[in-house]
């Protein structure tokens, strides 16, 4: 069985070499691109299992690349960037990135994130028939269609948002701690900023509203979140 294929998009040679050496040491296959145009072409041509993406590329911003990839694929994307402001992270996550790692970074943390995202993909492929369809108030999750619907309207969720919402729909009356959601959806806990969870749920709340759903995500201060909804009228 082939090892996962990783697309590394990074124009800084020392950083790119660090990433590719780390991947090679752990027997990952990889491709590399040094600009946005090449990154999109490699993604289209080779359909990698995961993308590691710098934002500050010479020909286009990495956020634009995320949007381009998301227009045709749900392949996992981890941003690796020197941009440390919360606003930068929010923009990247809003565009469809699955995770965000700031530079400088430890290779062990990068590997942990890569393994966790790839493990999530495998888990999604192995879902049982009992998990194939979930309902809560006016929304429906279909594993077969890989989507959440409000009536006949599809809720435009990224893969991470879809995974998070469907996880909460399994026990919709339960209150979920941030730590549980981080562990269940991202596959790790303390090394990840809880802001990632907060921003993902904020986007889910907004998209449910845009789709006309009465379901929302309620914040339980000091603990976490739970789903909240009223029957359609």
Tab-separated table of C-alpha atoms in Angstrom:
chain	number	residue	atom	x	y	z
A	1	UNK	CA	0.000	0.000	0.000
A	2	UNK	CA	1.377	3.410	-0.962
A	3	UNK	CA	2.250	5.867	1.753
A	4	UNK	CA	0.189	9.094	1.818
A	5	UNK	CA	1.159	11.729	-0.752
A	6	UNK	CA	1.825	15.194	0.687
A	7	UNK	CA	1.928	18.389	-1.390
A	8	UNK	CA	4.328	20.902	0.195
A	9	UNK	CA	3.760	24.479	-0.978
A	10	UNK	CA	6.591	26.659	0.328
A	11	UNK	CA	8.866	29.173	-1.410
A	12	UNK	CA	11.419	29.434	1.431
A	13	UNK	CA	14.067	26.815	0.613
A	14	UNK	CA	15.286	26.067	4.197
A	15	UNK	CA	11.710	25.678	5.458
A	16	UNK	CA	10.731	23.551	2.457
A	17	UNK	CA	13.775	21.331	2.993
A	18	UNK	CA	12.940	20.942	6.682
A	19	UNK	CA	9.402	19.840	5.841
A	20	UNK	CA	10.339	17.469	3.028
A	21	UNK	CA	13.191	15.919	5.044
A	22	UNK	CA	10.802	15.329	7.937
A	23	UNK	CA	8.279	13.712	5.608
A	24	UNK	CA	10.926	11.568	3.912
A	25	UNK	CA	12.300	10.412	7.272
A	26	UNK	CA	8.830	9.160	8.187
A	27	UNK	CA	8.333	7.531	4.771
A	28	UNK	CA	5.748	9.917	3.371
A	29	UNK	CA	5.726	10.546	-0.352
A	30	UNK	CA	5.768	14.209	-1.265
A	31	UNK	CA	5.571	16.760	-4.051
A	32	UNK	CA	6.728	20.349	-3.709
A	33	UNK	CA	5.705	23.649	-5.245
A	34	UNK	CA	7.285	27.072	-4.775
A	35	UNK	CA	4.427	29.269	-6.005
A	36	UNK	CA	0.665	29.310	-6.197
A	37	UNK	CA	0.286	28.438	-9.873
A	38	UNK	CA	2.438	25.325	-9.475
A	39	UNK	CA	0.586	24.382	-6.284
A	40	UNK	CA	-2.807	24.418	-7.992
A	41	UNK	CA	-1.437	22.460	-10.955
A	42	UNK	CA	0.146	19.815	-8.700
A	43	UNK	CA	-3.060	19.488	-6.678
A	44	UNK	CA	-5.130	19.045	-9.826
A	45	UNK	CA	-2.691	16.625	-11.445
A	46	UNK	CA	-1.806	14.405	-8.496
A	47	UNK	CA	-4.739	14.704	-6.044
A	48	UNK	CA	-2.520	14.543	-2.934
A	49	UNK	CA	-3.773	13.126	0.344
A	50	UNK	CA	-2.924	16.350	2.188
A	51	UNK	CA	-1.565	19.843	1.433
A	52	UNK	CA	0.905	21.789	3.582
A	53	UNK	CA	0.545	25.396	2.498
A	54	UNK	CA	2.485	28.588	3.127
A	55	UNK	CA	0.446	31.783	2.742
A	56	UNK	CA	3.149	34.229	1.625
A	57	UNK	CA	3.867	32.973	-1.876
A	58	UNK	CA	5.453	35.119	-4.613
A	59	UNK	CA	2.609	35.003	-7.152
A	60	UNK	CA	-0.562	34.761	-5.061
A	61	UNK	CA	-1.733	34.650	-1.479
A	62	UNK	CA	-2.164	31.184	0.000
A	63	UNK	CA	-5.761	31.958	0.937
A	64	UNK	CA	-6.558	32.228	-2.769
A	65	UNK	CA	-5.063	28.768	-3.269
A	66	UNK	CA	-7.254	27.372	-0.492
A	67	UNK	CA	-10.340	28.790	-2.202
A	68	UNK	CA	-9.276	27.389	-5.576
A	69	UNK	CA	-8.744	23.902	-4.134
A	70	UNK	CA	-11.993	24.060	-2.193
A	71	UNK	CA	-13.889	24.781	-5.421
A	72	UNK	CA	-13.279	21.182	-6.497
A	73	UNK	CA	-11.779	19.162	-3.609
A	74	UNK	CA	-12.067	18.519	0.126
A	75	UNK	CA	-8.463	17.316	0.472
A	76	UNK	CA	-7.086	18.269	3.915
A	77	UNK	CA	-5.109	21.516	4.039
A	78	UNK	CA	-2.776	22.600	6.843
A	79	UNK	CA	-1.552	26.186	6.664
A	80	UNK	CA	2.052	26.730	7.798
A	81	UNK	CA	2.643	30.461	8.054
A	82	UNK	CA	4.651	33.179	9.774
A	83	UNK	CA	1.414	35.157	10.102
A	84	UNK	CA	0.482	34.898	13.774
A	85	UNK	CA	-2.452	37.306	14.083
A	86	UNK	CA	-5.842	35.814	14.944
A	87	UNK	CA	-7.312	37.653	11.952
A	88	UNK	CA	-4.968	35.787	9.587
A	89	UNK	CA	-5.942	32.449	11.092
A	90	UNK	CA	-9.632	33.280	10.845
A	91	UNK	CA	-9.353	34.239	7.167
A	92	UNK	CA	-7.504	30.994	6.326
A	93	UNK	CA	-9.971	28.848	8.264
A	94	UNK	CA	-12.914	30.691	6.707
A	95	UNK	CA	-11.489	29.945	3.269
A	96	UNK	CA	-11.493	26.227	4.071
A	97	UNK	CA	-8.180	25.359	5.737
A	98	UNK	CA	-8.442	22.467	8.196
A	99	UNK	CA	-5.687	23.573	10.552
A	100	UNK	CA	-3.111	26.328	11.062
A	101	UNK	CA	0.491	26.025	12.250
A	102	UNK	CA	2.624	29.106	12.890
A	103	UNK	CA	6.330	29.428	12.117
A	104	UNK	CA	8.720	28.599	13.632
A	105	UNK	CA	7.326	25.132	14.312
A	106	UNK	CA	8.504	21.817	15.663
A	107	UNK	CA	8.577	19.012	13.066
A	108	UNK	CA	7.039	16.669	15.644
A	109	UNK	CA	3.988	18.927	15.904
A	110	UNK	CA	3.659	19.094	12.128
A	111	UNK	CA	3.787	15.300	11.918
A	112	UNK	CA	1.162	15.008	14.635
A	113	UNK	CA	-1.177	17.268	12.710
A	114	UNK	CA	-0.588	15.427	9.428
A	115	UNK	CA	-1.224	12.035	11.024
A	116	UNK	CA	-4.353	13.267	12.777
A	117	UNK	CA	-5.888	14.707	9.609
A	118	UNK	CA	-5.102	11.603	7.573
A	119	UNK	CA	-6.553	9.426	10.343
A	120	UNK	CA	-9.756	11.479	10.204
A	121	UNK	CA	-10.043	10.858	6.476
A	122	UNK	CA	-9.701	7.101	7.017
A	123	UNK	CA	-12.278	7.176	9.793
A	124	UNK	CA	-14.728	8.998	7.539
A	125	UNK	CA	-14.297	6.329	4.875
A	126	UNK	CA	-15.011	3.599	7.406
A	127	UNK	CA	-18.235	4.962	8.841
A	128	UNK	CA	-20.862	2.346	9.626
A	129	UNK	CA	-24.359	2.226	8.170
A	130	UNK	CA	-25.756	3.372	11.535
A	131	UNK	CA	-23.860	6.635	11.089
A	132	UNK	CA	-24.963	7.056	7.492
A	133	UNK	CA	-27.772	9.484	8.298
A	134	UNK	CA	-28.376	11.709	11.315
A	135	UNK	CA	-31.259	14.100	12.031
A	136	UNK	CA	-31.693	17.017	14.397
A	137	UNK	CA	-34.676	19.381	14.200
A	138	UNK	CA	-34.593	20.657	10.589
A	139	UNK	CA	-31.129	19.487	9.530
A	140	UNK	CA	-30.039	16.126	8.143
A	141	UNK	CA	-26.540	14.702	7.791
A	142	UNK	CA	-25.929	12.176	5.008
A	143	UNK	CA	-22.620	10.298	5.021
A	144	UNK	CA	-23.453	8.906	1.590
A	145	UNK	CA	-23.822	12.386	0.142
A	146	UNK	CA	-21.117	13.803	2.439
A	147	UNK	CA	-23.305	16.782	3.261
A	148	UNK	CA	-25.690	18.411	5.734
A	149	UNK	CA	-29.082	19.592	4.485
A	150	UNK	CA	-31.735	21.960	5.817
A	151	UNK	CA	-34.789	20.718	3.954
A	152	UNK	CA	-33.611	20.503	0.353
A	153	UNK	CA	-30.935	23.180	0.859
A	154	UNK	CA	-27.361	21.992	1.254
A	155	UNK	CA	-25.425	23.717	4.039
A	156	UNK	CA	-22.139	24.833	2.441
A	157	UNK	CA	-19.722	23.333	4.974
A	158	UNK	CA	-16.046	22.548	4.650
A	159	UNK	CA	-14.944	19.004	5.520
A	160	UNK	CA	-13.845	20.045	9.007
A	161	UNK	CA	-17.114	21.886	9.639
A	162	UNK	CA	-19.051	18.899	8.336
A	163	UNK	CA	-17.136	16.528	10.587
A	164	UNK	CA	-17.651	18.721	13.638
A	165	UNK	CA	-21.375	19.262	13.104
A	166	UNK	CA	-22.071	15.591	12.344
A	167	UNK	CA	-20.143	14.596	15.482
A	168	UNK	CA	-22.364	16.841	17.592
A	169	UNK	CA	-25.494	15.554	15.837
A	170	UNK	CA	-24.829	12.038	17.135
A	171	UNK	CA	-25.848	13.257	20.602
A	172	UNK	CA	-27.518	16.604	19.921
A	173	UNK	CA	-28.678	17.211	23.488
A	174	UNK	CA	-25.189	16.760	24.905
A	175	UNK	CA	-22.917	19.635	25.932
A	176	UNK	CA	-19.458	19.179	24.409
A	177	UNK	CA	-16.290	20.521	25.956
A	178	UNK	CA	-13.714	22.176	23.716
A	179	UNK	CA	-11.248	19.455	24.702
A	180	UNK	CA	-13.574	16.667	23.563
A	181	UNK	CA	-14.233	18.342	20.229
A	182	UNK	CA	-10.531	18.952	19.648
A	183	UNK	CA	-9.723	15.330	20.380
A	184	UNK	CA	-12.627	13.828	18.422
A	185	UNK	CA	-12.543	16.051	15.351
A	186	UNK	CA	-8.910	17.176	15.064
A	187	UNK	CA	-7.414	14.090	16.681
A	188	UNK	CA	-5.284	15.858	19.298
A	189	UNK	CA	-5.786	18.211	22.197
A	190	UNK	CA	-3.412	20.435	24.158
A	191	UNK	CA	-1.132	21.277	21.233
A	192	UNK	CA	-3.977	22.904	19.348
A	193	UNK	CA	-5.359	26.319	20.100
A	194	UNK	CA	-8.978	26.206	21.255
A	195	UNK	CA	-9.470	29.193	18.946
A	196	UNK	CA	-9.561	26.732	16.031
A	197	UNK	CA	-12.628	25.072	17.556
A	198	UNK	CA	-14.254	28.391	18.391
A	199	UNK	CA	-13.821	29.746	14.870
A	200	UNK	CA	-15.024	26.543	13.221
A	201	UNK	CA	-18.201	26.571	15.306
A	202	UNK	CA	-18.712	30.266	14.596
A	203	UNK	CA	-18.641	29.498	10.876
A	204	UNK	CA	-21.057	26.583	11.319
A	205	UNK	CA	-23.468	28.848	13.209
A	206	UNK	CA	-23.318	31.436	10.419
A	207	UNK	CA	-23.803	28.887	7.628
A	208	UNK	CA	-26.777	27.226	9.346
A	209	UNK	CA	-28.424	30.640	9.598
A	210	UNK	CA	-27.710	31.379	5.930
A	211	UNK	CA	-29.291	28.038	4.953
A	212	UNK	CA	-32.474	28.972	6.827
A	213	UNK	CA	-32.055	26.455	9.651
A	214	UNK	CA	-33.487	27.022	13.121
A	215	UNK	CA	-30.529	25.089	14.550
A	216	UNK	CA	-27.686	27.041	16.093
A	217	UNK	CA	-24.606	26.349	18.183
A	218	UNK	CA	-24.994	27.550	21.740
A	219	UNK	CA	-21.946	28.589	23.766
A	220	UNK	CA	-21.669	27.259	27.313
A	221	UNK	CA	-19.332	29.761	28.880
A	222	UNK	CA	-16.312	28.247	30.548
A	223	UNK	CA	-17.034	24.798	29.130
A	224	UNK	CA	-17.870	24.407	25.469
A	225	UNK	CA	-20.843	24.103	23.124
A	226	UNK	CA	-24.106	22.328	22.393
A	227	UNK	CA	-26.606	22.306	19.554
A	228	UNK	CA	-29.770	24.318	20.019
A	229	UNK	CA	-32.830	24.413	17.784
A	230	UNK	CA	-36.574	24.849	17.465
A	231	UNK	CA	-38.919	23.019	15.130
A	232	UNK	CA	-39.619	24.711	11.809
A	233	UNK	CA	-42.917	26.558	11.499
